[in-house]
Amino acid sequence: MTKAASAAAKDLAAAGVVGVHLTWADNNGIPRSRVVPIGGLADAAVRGVGATSLFAVFDSHDAITYAHSGLGTPSGDIRLVPVMERLRRLAGQPALAWAPVRQLAADGSPWSYCQRSVLERQVAEAAKRGLEFRAGYELEFSVAPAGSEDVVSAPGHRGPAYSPHALIGLDEFIAALLHDFAANGLQIGQLHAEYGVAQLELSLAATDPVSAADDQLLARQTIHAAAHAHGLVASFAPMIGLEAAGNGWHLHTSVRRKGRNLLAGDGVPEGDGAAYVGGLLRDLPALTAITAPSVPSTMRLRPGFFAGAYAFWGVENREAPLRYIPGTALLGVEHANVELKTSDASANPYLALAVVLAAGMAGIKDSAVLPEPIAEDPGGWSEGERNTAGVLPLPASPSEQDTALLANPRVSGALGDELLGAFRAVRASDATWAAERAPEEIVAAHLWRY
């Protein structure tokens, strides 16, 4: 490891790199980092760099909560060890490189609060069961001129939605994104002007789950840097205005056994593929507590906004929080996957993927029953019609999310007791902060956090 890290550092230094961002995401989905000089990278690859253990109990506003007894004092240190195989020079910040980290205890042993390790455990469990997962993110974000207080009053583009005309004023930014993503080793399926105010969307290619979470963090860094270089700021916040469409980071997954996509079916998933989707649907209220955990997340989950306000699934139904996308004669059966819409940038990507895998694997194990798909928007139904169809609203407040999470051992158990305690403490701290503030203030305070 030392020899390989030294060689990588030497090559980067020769190319003009002077420092490396060692990056992770906290329990609010907010990226954090330590920058090490390029000359210190080889040592960091072996011994890590120090950081306070309290990052696990930072809330969305950088307040530290001591409500979780496991991290109840300001004492304690961890080591951040870069994952060297994911080391990248940042095309949009050419003097800097980037690498995700594992968080270890001070003595180098596993640390219970490391979110990346939680996902790695689920991937290892899947391998024991003969299952292999693929995952990819669609990222929605909004742009505004640098220095803007908000996006709605100062949109970076004025539409029309999905129109090439909307992007003409952003030509240099778009070109930089395409260049920098390719240079940073990130494959984009497509990019376009989305439906919301000054909103863009791009899709990352599917890969293994841990790489997908790493890619999500690297994509954020790439987008923010390109925006800054072109006089813009980017917001990934779940809500940019009370009446505006919010930003989701839709999570696509598929599951394979012996190379065969279990989600492939005759227009709908069958067998273990149906059980996988059934497991996600069964655990959707608790999943949402992890995949859309912030106060603005609950504000975003409204009918009519393609966000997924009710617990149901559908085939290509964009109002469904679980949207099944079948394979076709044109795309091939291996294209089949399921999209989770109740997911956004306030979710830690490693935890989001970990609980999705845990719920889906439990569904396969239990042969979870998948009800008939719904092709309509239940938001337009009466409450009685929804009750008859068994379509219930997803948790609409932090307290409802916490209740759903605690009631579901499949989802909460994937985190482990220590991390679950820290995660809940952070969510409670956010909820206490929001309880004293108006909706407009809540949206404004989160707008540039991601």
Short mmCIF file of C-alpha atoms in Angstrom, two decimals:
data_model
loop_
_atom_site.label_atom_id
_atom_site.label_comp_id
_atom_site.label_asym_id
_atom_site.label_seq_id
_atom_site.Cartn_x
_atom_site.Cartn_y
_atom_site.Cartn_z
CA MET A 1 0.00 0.00 0.00
CA THR A 2 2.77 2.46 0.97
CA LYS A 3 4.67 1.90 -2.30
CA ALA A 4 1.52 2.27 -4.43
CA ALA A 5 0.40 5.38 -2.53
CA SER A 6 3.86 6.91 -2.83
CA ALA A 7 3.88 6.27 -6.57
CA ALA A 8 0.39 7.79 -6.96
CA ALA A 9 1.42 10.84 -4.94
CA LYS A 10 4.57 11.27 -7.02
CA ASP A 11 2.59 11.13 -10.29
CA LEU A 12 0.01 13.61 -9.01
CA ALA A 13 2.69 15.99 -7.75
CA ALA A 14 4.39 15.88 -11.16
CA ALA A 15 1.05 16.85 -12.71
CA GLY A 16 0.76 19.88 -10.44
CA VAL A 17 -1.46 18.47 -7.68
CA VAL A 18 -0.63 19.94 -4.26
CA GLY A 19 -3.35 18.47 -2.05
CA VAL A 20 -6.01 15.77 -1.74
CA HIS A 21 -9.55 16.06 -0.41
CA LEU A 22 -10.24 13.07 1.86
CA THR A 23 -14.02 13.01 1.75
CA TRP A 24 -16.94 11.33 3.46
CA ALA A 25 -20.64 12.14 3.99
CA ASP A 26 -22.13 12.71 7.42
CA ASN A 27 -25.53 11.60 8.71
CA ASN A 28 -27.17 14.59 6.99
CA GLY A 29 -25.76 13.67 3.59
CA ILE A 30 -23.42 16.69 3.78
CA PRO A 31 -19.94 16.00 2.38
CA ARG A 32 -17.09 16.71 4.80
CA SER A 33 -13.37 16.55 4.07
CA ARG A 34 -9.81 16.92 5.25
CA VAL A 35 -7.21 18.19 2.76
CA VAL A 36 -3.76 16.63 3.05
CA PRO A 37 -0.70 17.93 1.20
CA ILE A 38 0.29 15.64 -1.63
CA GLY A 39 3.47 14.78 0.25
CA GLY A 40 1.38 13.40 3.11
CA LEU A 41 -0.83 11.14 1.02
CA ALA A 42 1.29 7.99 1.37
CA ASP A 43 1.34 8.30 5.15
CA ALA A 44 -2.41 9.00 5.23
CA ALA A 45 -3.04 5.85 3.18
CA VAL A 46 -1.48 3.78 5.96
CA ARG A 47 -2.20 5.68 9.17
CA GLY A 48 -5.07 7.91 8.17
CA VAL A 49 -5.57 11.47 9.36
CA GLY A 50 -7.26 12.45 12.59
CA ALA A 51 -10.77 13.82 12.98
CA THR A 52 -13.21 14.20 15.84
CA SER A 53 -15.64 11.37 16.39
CA LEU A 54 -18.34 14.02 16.77
CA PHE A 55 -18.87 14.34 13.02
CA ALA A 56 -21.32 11.46 13.51
CA VAL A 57 -23.51 13.78 15.61
CA PHE A 58 -23.27 17.00 13.59
CA ASP A 59 -26.76 18.09 12.56
CA SER A 60 -27.66 19.80 9.27
CA HIS A 61 -26.76 23.21 10.69
CA ASP A 62 -23.33 22.21 12.05
CA ALA A 63 -24.58 22.04 15.61
CA ILE A 64 -23.26 19.12 17.67
CA THR A 65 -25.78 17.11 19.64
CA TYR A 66 -24.73 15.10 22.68
CA ALA A 67 -28.09 13.31 22.94
CA HIS A 68 -26.59 10.01 21.80
CA SER A 69 -24.86 8.46 24.80
CA GLY A 70 -22.23 6.70 22.70
CA LEU A 71 -20.85 10.07 21.61
CA GLY A 72 -21.96 12.09 24.61
CA THR A 73 -18.79 14.07 25.27
CA PRO A 74 -16.36 16.17 23.20
CA SER A 75 -13.63 13.56 23.74
CA GLY A 76 -12.61 11.06 21.08
CA ASP A 77 -10.75 10.79 17.80
CA ILE A 78 -10.98 8.67 14.65
CA ARG A 79 -8.75 8.05 11.63
CA LEU A 80 -9.77 8.84 8.07
CA VAL A 81 -8.08 6.40 5.68
CA PRO A 82 -8.37 7.15 1.95
CA VAL A 83 -9.61 4.45 -0.40
CA MET A 84 -6.69 4.70 -2.79
CA GLU A 85 -8.27 2.82 -5.69
CA ARG A 86 -10.83 5.66 -5.93
CA LEU A 87 -8.19 8.44 -5.93
CA ARG A 88 -8.93 10.97 -8.69
CA ARG A 89 -7.37 14.21 -9.82
CA LEU A 90 -10.16 16.79 -9.98
CA ALA A 91 -10.43 18.08 -13.54
CA GLY A 92 -12.26 21.22 -12.41
CA GLN A 93 -9.79 21.82 -9.55
CA PRO A 94 -6.53 20.70 -11.16
CA ALA A 95 -4.33 21.50 -8.15
CA LEU A 96 -6.37 19.10 -6.02
CA ALA A 97 -7.24 15.41 -6.02
CA TRP A 98 -10.06 13.55 -4.27
CA ALA A 99 -10.58 10.23 -2.53
CA PRO A 100 -13.37 8.80 -0.33
CA VAL A 101 -12.40 7.52 3.09
CA ARG A 102 -13.15 4.78 5.56
CA GLN A 103 -13.60 5.97 9.12
CA LEU A 104 -11.66 3.82 11.58
CA ALA A 105 -11.26 3.87 15.36
CA ALA A 106 -8.11 5.53 16.64
CA ASP A 107 -6.35 2.15 16.93
CA GLY A 108 -7.22 1.24 13.33
CA SER A 109 -10.06 -1.15 14.18
CA PRO A 110 -13.53 -0.88 12.57
CA TRP A 111 -15.60 2.06 13.80
CA SER A 112 -19.33 1.48 14.31
CA TYR A 113 -20.28 4.87 12.88
CA CYS A 114 -18.56 4.49 9.48
CA GLN A 115 -21.37 4.71 6.92
CA ARG A 116 -19.27 3.27 4.10
CA SER A 117 -18.61 0.16 6.18
CA VAL A 118 -22.36 -0.30 6.72
CA LEU A 119 -22.85 -0.53 2.96
CA GLU A 120 -19.83 -2.80 2.52
CA ARG A 121 -21.37 -5.22 5.04
CA GLN A 122 -24.61 -5.36 3.06
CA VAL A 123 -22.72 -6.00 -0.17
CA ALA A 124 -20.80 -8.81 1.55
CA GLU A 125 -24.06 -10.29 2.85
CA ALA A 126 -25.50 -10.17 -0.66
CA ALA A 127 -22.48 -12.07 -1.97
CA LYS A 128 -23.03 -14.78 0.66
CA ARG A 129 -26.57 -15.17 -0.67
CA GLY A 130 -25.38 -15.37 -4.27
CA LEU A 131 -26.75 -11.91 -5.11
CA GLU A 132 -25.09 -9.04 -6.91
CA PHE A 133 -26.49 -5.51 -7.01
CA ARG A 134 -26.16 -2.67 -9.47
CA ALA A 135 -27.01 0.90 -8.54
CA GLY A 136 -27.01 4.32 -10.16
CA TYR A 137 -28.18 7.81 -9.26
CA GLU A 138 -30.13 10.44 -11.14
CA LEU A 139 -29.14 13.82 -9.72
CA GLU A 140 -31.44 16.83 -9.84
CA PHE A 141 -30.04 20.24 -8.93
CA SER A 142 -30.82 23.91 -9.40
CA VAL A 143 -28.48 26.68 -10.54
CA ALA A 144 -28.35 30.41 -9.87
CA PRO A 145 -25.83 33.19 -10.51
CA ALA A 146 -23.08 33.31 -7.89
CA GLY A 147 -24.02 35.52 -4.95
CA SER A 148 -27.77 34.86 -5.30
CA GLU A 149 -29.75 34.55 -2.09
CA ASP A 150 -32.08 32.00 -3.66
CA VAL A 151 -32.87 30.22 -6.90
CA VAL A 152 -36.52 31.18 -7.41
CA SER A 153 -35.87 34.93 -7.63
CA ALA A 154 -32.59 34.53 -9.54
CA PRO A 155 -32.86 31.40 -11.71
CA GLY A 156 -29.78 30.25 -13.59
CA HIS A 157 -31.96 29.42 -16.57
CA ARG A 158 -35.58 30.27 -17.35
CA GLY A 159 -36.67 27.16 -19.23
CA PRO A 160 -38.66 25.93 -20.99
CA ALA A 161 -38.35 22.62 -19.19
CA TYR A 162 -36.53 19.92 -21.19
CA SER A 163 -35.72 22.47 -23.93
CA PRO A 164 -32.30 22.93 -25.52
CA HIS A 165 -33.04 26.66 -25.48
CA ALA A 166 -32.93 26.63 -21.69
CA LEU A 167 -29.30 25.52 -21.78
CA ILE A 168 -27.93 28.02 -24.31
CA GLY A 169 -26.98 30.48 -21.60
CA LEU A 170 -25.27 27.65 -19.74
CA ASP A 171 -23.29 26.29 -22.70
CA GLU A 172 -19.87 26.74 -21.11
CA PHE A 173 -21.04 25.25 -17.81
CA ILE A 174 -22.60 22.25 -19.57
CA ALA A 175 -19.46 21.69 -21.63
CA ALA A 176 -17.36 21.84 -18.46
CA LEU A 177 -19.60 19.30 -16.77
CA LEU A 178 -19.32 16.85 -19.66
CA HIS A 179 -15.55 17.30 -19.80
CA ASP A 180 -14.96 17.14 -16.05
CA PHE A 181 -17.20 14.15 -15.46
CA ALA A 182 -15.37 12.17 -18.13
CA ALA A 183 -11.96 13.27 -16.81
CA ASN A 184 -12.96 12.34 -13.25
CA GLY A 185 -14.00 8.85 -14.36
CA LEU A 186 -17.73 9.44 -14.08
CA GLN A 187 -19.96 8.24 -16.91
CA ILE A 188 -23.09 10.29 -17.60
CA GLY A 189 -26.04 8.70 -19.37
CA GLN A 190 -27.62 12.05 -20.23
CA LEU A 191 -28.10 15.63 -19.01
CA HIS A 192 -31.03 17.98 -19.56
CA ALA A 193 -33.02 20.97 -18.30
CA GLU A 194 -35.54 19.52 -15.86
CA TYR A 195 -39.07 20.54 -14.88
CA GLY A 196 -38.31 22.68 -11.82
CA VAL A 197 -37.11 26.27 -11.56
CA ALA A 198 -33.57 26.51 -13.00
CA GLN A 199 -33.33 22.75 -12.57
CA LEU A 200 -30.96 20.36 -14.31
CA GLU A 201 -30.72 16.60 -14.14
CA LEU A 202 -28.02 14.13 -15.05
CA SER A 203 -27.82 10.37 -14.67
CA LEU A 204 -24.79 8.42 -13.53
CA ALA A 205 -24.06 5.01 -15.02
CA ALA A 206 -24.99 2.01 -12.88
CA THR A 207 -22.18 0.24 -11.06
CA ASP A 208 -21.66 -1.74 -7.86
CA PRO A 209 -23.32 -0.14 -4.80
CA VAL A 210 -20.18 1.10 -3.01
CA SER A 211 -18.84 2.66 -6.21
CA ALA A 212 -22.26 4.22 -6.84
CA ALA A 213 -22.14 5.94 -3.44
CA ASP A 214 -18.55 7.08 -4.07
CA ASP A 215 -19.58 8.36 -7.50
CA GLN A 216 -22.42 10.36 -5.98
CA LEU A 217 -20.00 12.22 -3.71
CA LEU A 218 -17.51 12.81 -6.53
CA ALA A 219 -20.32 14.05 -8.77
CA ARG A 220 -21.26 16.69 -6.18
CA GLN A 221 -17.68 17.93 -6.01
CA THR A 222 -17.48 18.03 -9.81
CA ILE A 223 -20.75 19.97 -10.21
CA HIS A 224 -19.96 22.52 -7.50
CA ALA A 225 -16.50 23.21 -8.96
CA ALA A 226 -17.79 23.60 -12.52
CA ALA A 227 -20.56 25.92 -11.33
CA HIS A 228 -18.09 28.08 -9.40
CA ALA A 229 -15.78 28.32 -12.40
CA HIS A 230 -18.63 29.63 -14.53
CA GLY A 231 -20.17 32.18 -12.18
CA LEU A 232 -22.89 29.93 -10.84
CA VAL A 233 -23.88 28.20 -7.63
CA ALA A 234 -25.60 24.83 -7.52
CA SER A 235 -28.17 23.70 -4.98
CA PHE A 236 -29.05 20.05 -4.43
CA ALA A 237 -31.51 20.93 -1.66
CA PRO A 238 -34.75 18.91 -1.53
CA MET A 239 -36.70 22.18 -1.59
CA ILE A 240 -35.71 25.47 -3.23
CA GLY A 241 -39.07 27.21 -2.67
CA LEU A 242 -42.40 26.34 -1.11
CA GLU A 243 -44.23 26.22 -4.44
CA ALA A 244 -41.37 24.96 -6.59
CA ALA A 245 -40.57 21.40 -7.56
CA GLY A 246 -37.83 20.06 -5.31
CA ASN A 247 -34.63 18.19 -6.11
CA GLY A 248 -34.64 14.42 -5.83
CA TRP A 249 -31.64 12.15 -6.21
CA HIS A 250 -33.44 9.12 -7.61
CA LEU A 251 -31.82 5.80 -6.77
CA HIS A 252 -32.00 3.01 -9.35
CA THR A 253 -31.16 -0.56 -8.35
CA SER A 254 -31.25 -4.03 -9.85
CA VAL A 255 -30.32 -7.43 -8.43
CA ARG A 256 -28.71 -10.39 -10.16
CA ARG A 257 -28.11 -14.04 -9.40
CA LYS A 258 -25.57 -15.93 -11.52
CA GLY A 259 -25.55 -13.05 -13.97
CA ARG A 260 -29.33 -13.00 -14.49
CA ASN A 261 -31.26 -9.84 -13.69
CA LEU A 262 -34.01 -10.94 -11.28
CA LEU A 263 -36.07 -7.87 -12.16
CA ALA A 264 -36.47 -8.96 -15.76
CA GLY A 265 -40.03 -10.07 -16.43
CA ASP A 266 -42.89 -9.89 -18.89
CA GLY A 267 -43.66 -6.21 -18.23
CA VAL A 268 -43.62 -6.70 -14.45
CA PRO A 269 -41.11 -8.29 -12.09
CA GLU A 270 -41.65 -11.96 -11.33
CA GLY A 271 -40.47 -14.47 -8.73
CA ASP A 272 -37.57 -13.20 -6.64
CA GLY A 273 -37.60 -9.95 -8.60
CA ALA A 274 -41.16 -9.30 -7.49
CA ALA A 275 -40.16 -10.24 -3.93
CA TYR A 276 -37.30 -7.72 -4.10
CA VAL A 277 -39.65 -4.89 -5.06
CA GLY A 278 -42.16 -6.21 -2.53
CA GLY A 279 -39.50 -5.96 0.17
CA LEU A 280 -38.81 -2.34 -0.74
CA LEU A 281 -42.53 -1.55 -0.73
CA ARG A 282 -43.06 -3.29 2.61
CA ASP A 283 -40.30 -1.25 4.24
CA LEU A 284 -40.82 2.00 2.33
CA PRO A 285 -41.88 4.16 5.32
CA ALA A 286 -38.73 3.20 7.24
CA LEU A 287 -36.54 3.42 4.13
CA THR A 288 -37.72 6.97 3.54
CA ALA A 289 -36.51 7.90 7.03
CA ILE A 290 -32.98 7.15 5.76
CA THR A 291 -33.23 8.05 2.06
CA ALA A 292 -35.13 11.34 2.49
CA PRO A 293 -34.36 12.22 6.12
CA SER A 294 -34.26 16.01 6.39
CA VAL A 295 -37.09 18.35 7.34
CA PRO A 296 -37.19 19.74 3.76
CA SER A 297 -37.37 16.12 2.54
CA THR A 298 -40.74 15.69 4.20
CA MET A 299 -41.88 18.99 2.69
CA ARG A 300 -40.90 17.76 -0.78
CA LEU A 301 -42.98 14.56 -0.67
CA ARG A 302 -46.18 16.06 -2.10
CA PRO A 303 -48.69 14.64 -4.58
CA GLY A 304 -48.39 15.97 -8.12
CA PHE A 305 -44.65 16.70 -7.95
CA PHE A 306 -43.29 13.29 -9.10
CA ALA A 307 -41.80 12.95 -5.61
CA GLY A 308 -43.71 9.98 -4.18
CA ALA A 309 -46.08 10.98 -1.38
CA TYR A 310 -47.85 7.62 -0.95
CA ALA A 311 -46.57 4.09 -0.48
CA PHE A 312 -47.25 2.22 -3.73
CA TRP A 313 -45.46 1.04 -6.84
CA GLY A 314 -46.14 1.32 -10.54
CA VAL A 315 -44.77 0.44 -13.93
CA GLU A 316 -43.21 3.60 -15.39
CA ASN A 317 -45.47 5.64 -13.08
CA ARG A 318 -43.56 8.79 -12.22
CA GLU A 319 -45.78 9.57 -9.24
CA ALA A 320 -44.88 6.24 -7.66
CA PRO A 321 -42.13 6.28 -5.03
CA LEU A 322 -41.17 2.88 -6.45
CA ARG A 323 -41.14 3.08 -10.24
CA TYR A 324 -40.47 -0.20 -12.01
CA ILE A 325 -38.68 0.20 -15.34
CA PRO A 326 -38.99 -2.97 -17.43
CA GLY A 327 -36.58 -4.24 -20.01
CA THR A 328 -37.72 -3.87 -23.61
CA ALA A 329 -36.93 -5.33 -27.01
CA LEU A 330 -34.89 -2.21 -27.73
CA LEU A 331 -33.03 -1.98 -24.42
CA GLY A 332 -32.84 -5.65 -23.53
CA VAL A 333 -34.20 -7.49 -20.49
CA GLU A 334 -31.07 -6.68 -18.47
CA HIS A 335 -32.15 -3.03 -18.44
CA ALA A 336 -34.92 -3.77 -15.92
CA ASN A 337 -34.54 -1.88 -12.64
CA VAL A 338 -36.53 -0.15 -9.93
CA GLU A 339 -36.26 3.54 -9.12
CA LEU A 340 -36.69 4.91 -5.60
CA LYS A 341 -37.98 8.47 -5.88
CA THR A 342 -38.14 9.19 -2.15
CA SER A 343 -34.42 9.89 -2.11
CA ASP A 344 -32.53 13.18 -2.06
CA ALA A 345 -29.20 14.82 -1.32
CA SER A 346 -29.82 15.00 2.43
CA ALA A 347 -29.41 11.21 2.57
CA ASN A 348 -26.00 9.71 3.23
CA PRO A 349 -25.53 7.72 0.00
CA TYR A 350 -23.86 4.76 1.72
CA LEU A 351 -26.66 4.44 4.28
CA ALA A 352 -29.35 4.93 1.63
CA LEU A 353 -27.99 2.10 -0.47
CA ALA A 354 -27.35 -0.10 2.57
CA VAL A 355 -30.96 0.00 3.75
CA VAL A 356 -32.31 -0.47 0.22
CA LEU A 357 -30.19 -3.60 -0.16
CA ALA A 358 -31.20 -4.84 3.29
CA ALA A 359 -34.92 -4.35 2.63
CA GLY A 360 -34.73 -5.90 -0.83
CA MET A 361 -32.77 -8.94 0.35
CA ALA A 362 -35.24 -9.43 3.19
CA GLY A 363 -38.03 -9.33 0.63
CA ILE A 364 -36.36 -12.09 -1.39
CA LYS A 365 -35.74 -14.16 1.74
CA ASP A 366 -39.37 -13.79 2.90
CA SER A 367 -40.93 -14.10 -0.58
CA ALA A 368 -42.57 -10.72 0.05
CA VAL A 369 -45.86 -10.34 -1.83
CA LEU A 370 -45.98 -7.56 -4.40
CA PRO A 371 -49.50 -6.17 -4.94
CA GLU A 372 -50.84 -5.09 -8.31
CA PRO A 373 -49.14 -2.00 -9.75
CA ILE A 374 -50.97 1.33 -9.78
CA ALA A 375 -50.94 3.38 -12.96
CA GLU A 376 -52.62 6.51 -11.59
CA ASP A 377 -51.76 9.23 -9.07
CA PRO A 378 -53.41 8.25 -5.77
CA GLY A 379 -53.07 11.88 -4.72
CA GLY A 380 -56.16 12.52 -6.85
CA TRP A 381 -58.18 9.80 -5.12
CA SER A 382 -60.40 10.23 -2.11
CA GLU A 383 -59.08 9.04 1.24
CA GLY A 384 -61.58 6.20 1.11
CA GLU A 385 -60.33 5.08 -2.30
CA ARG A 386 -56.75 5.08 -1.04
CA ASN A 387 -57.71 3.12 2.06
CA THR A 388 -59.54 0.55 -0.04
CA ALA A 389 -56.46 0.13 -2.22
CA GLY A 390 -54.17 -0.05 0.82
CA VAL A 391 -52.29 3.08 -0.25
CA LEU A 392 -51.09 4.98 2.80
CA PRO A 393 -49.22 8.29 2.99
CA LEU A 394 -45.51 8.11 3.67
CA PRO A 395 -44.22 9.70 6.90
CA ALA A 396 -44.76 13.45 6.66
CA SER A 397 -42.79 14.69 9.66
CA PRO A 398 -39.56 13.88 11.52
CA SER A 399 -41.52 12.22 14.33
CA GLU A 400 -43.43 10.01 11.89
CA GLN A 401 -40.17 9.03 10.19
CA ASP A 402 -38.58 8.18 13.53
CA THR A 403 -41.56 6.04 14.51
CA ALA A 404 -41.43 4.16 11.21
CA LEU A 405 -37.69 3.60 11.55
CA LEU A 406 -37.88 2.28 15.11
CA ALA A 407 -40.76 -0.03 14.20
CA ASN A 408 -38.76 -1.71 11.43
CA PRO A 409 -35.89 -3.95 12.59
CA ARG A 410 -34.91 -4.81 9.02
CA VAL A 411 -34.03 -1.19 8.23
CA SER A 412 -32.88 0.02 11.64
CA GLY A 413 -30.89 -3.18 12.16
CA ALA A 414 -28.87 -2.55 8.99
CA LEU A 415 -27.38 0.51 10.66
CA GLY A 416 -26.43 -1.15 13.95
CA ASP A 417 -27.33 0.18 17.39
CA GLU A 418 -24.54 2.76 17.65
CA LEU A 419 -25.02 4.37 14.27
CA LEU A 420 -28.80 4.22 14.62
CA GLY A 421 -28.52 6.11 17.91
CA ALA A 422 -26.33 8.80 16.36
CA PHE A 423 -28.58 9.10 13.30
CA ARG A 424 -31.70 9.51 15.44
CA ALA A 425 -30.01 12.09 17.64
CA VAL A 426 -29.09 14.15 14.59
CA ARG A 427 -32.61 13.95 13.21
CA ALA A 428 -34.06 15.00 16.56
CA SER A 429 -31.68 17.97 16.70
CA ASP A 430 -32.81 19.06 13.23
CA ALA A 431 -36.47 18.67 14.20
CA THR A 432 -36.00 20.80 17.32
CA TRP A 433 -34.33 23.51 15.24
CA ALA A 434 -37.13 23.46 12.65
CA ALA A 435 -39.97 23.48 15.20
CA GLU A 436 -39.26 27.13 16.01
CA ARG A 437 -39.08 28.35 12.42
CA ALA A 438 -41.43 29.14 9.55
CA PRO A 439 -41.39 26.96 6.41
CA GLU A 440 -39.76 29.71 4.35
CA GLU A 441 -36.89 29.96 6.84
CA ILE A 442 -36.43 26.20 6.85
CA VAL A 443 -36.12 26.10 3.06
CA ALA A 444 -33.73 29.06 3.00
CA ALA A 445 -31.49 27.56 5.70
CA HIS A 446 -31.03 24.30 3.79
CA LEU A 447 -30.72 25.78 0.29
CA TRP A 448 -26.92 25.84 0.12
CA ARG A 449 -26.11 23.08 2.62
CA TYR A 450 -25.71 20.37 -0.02
#
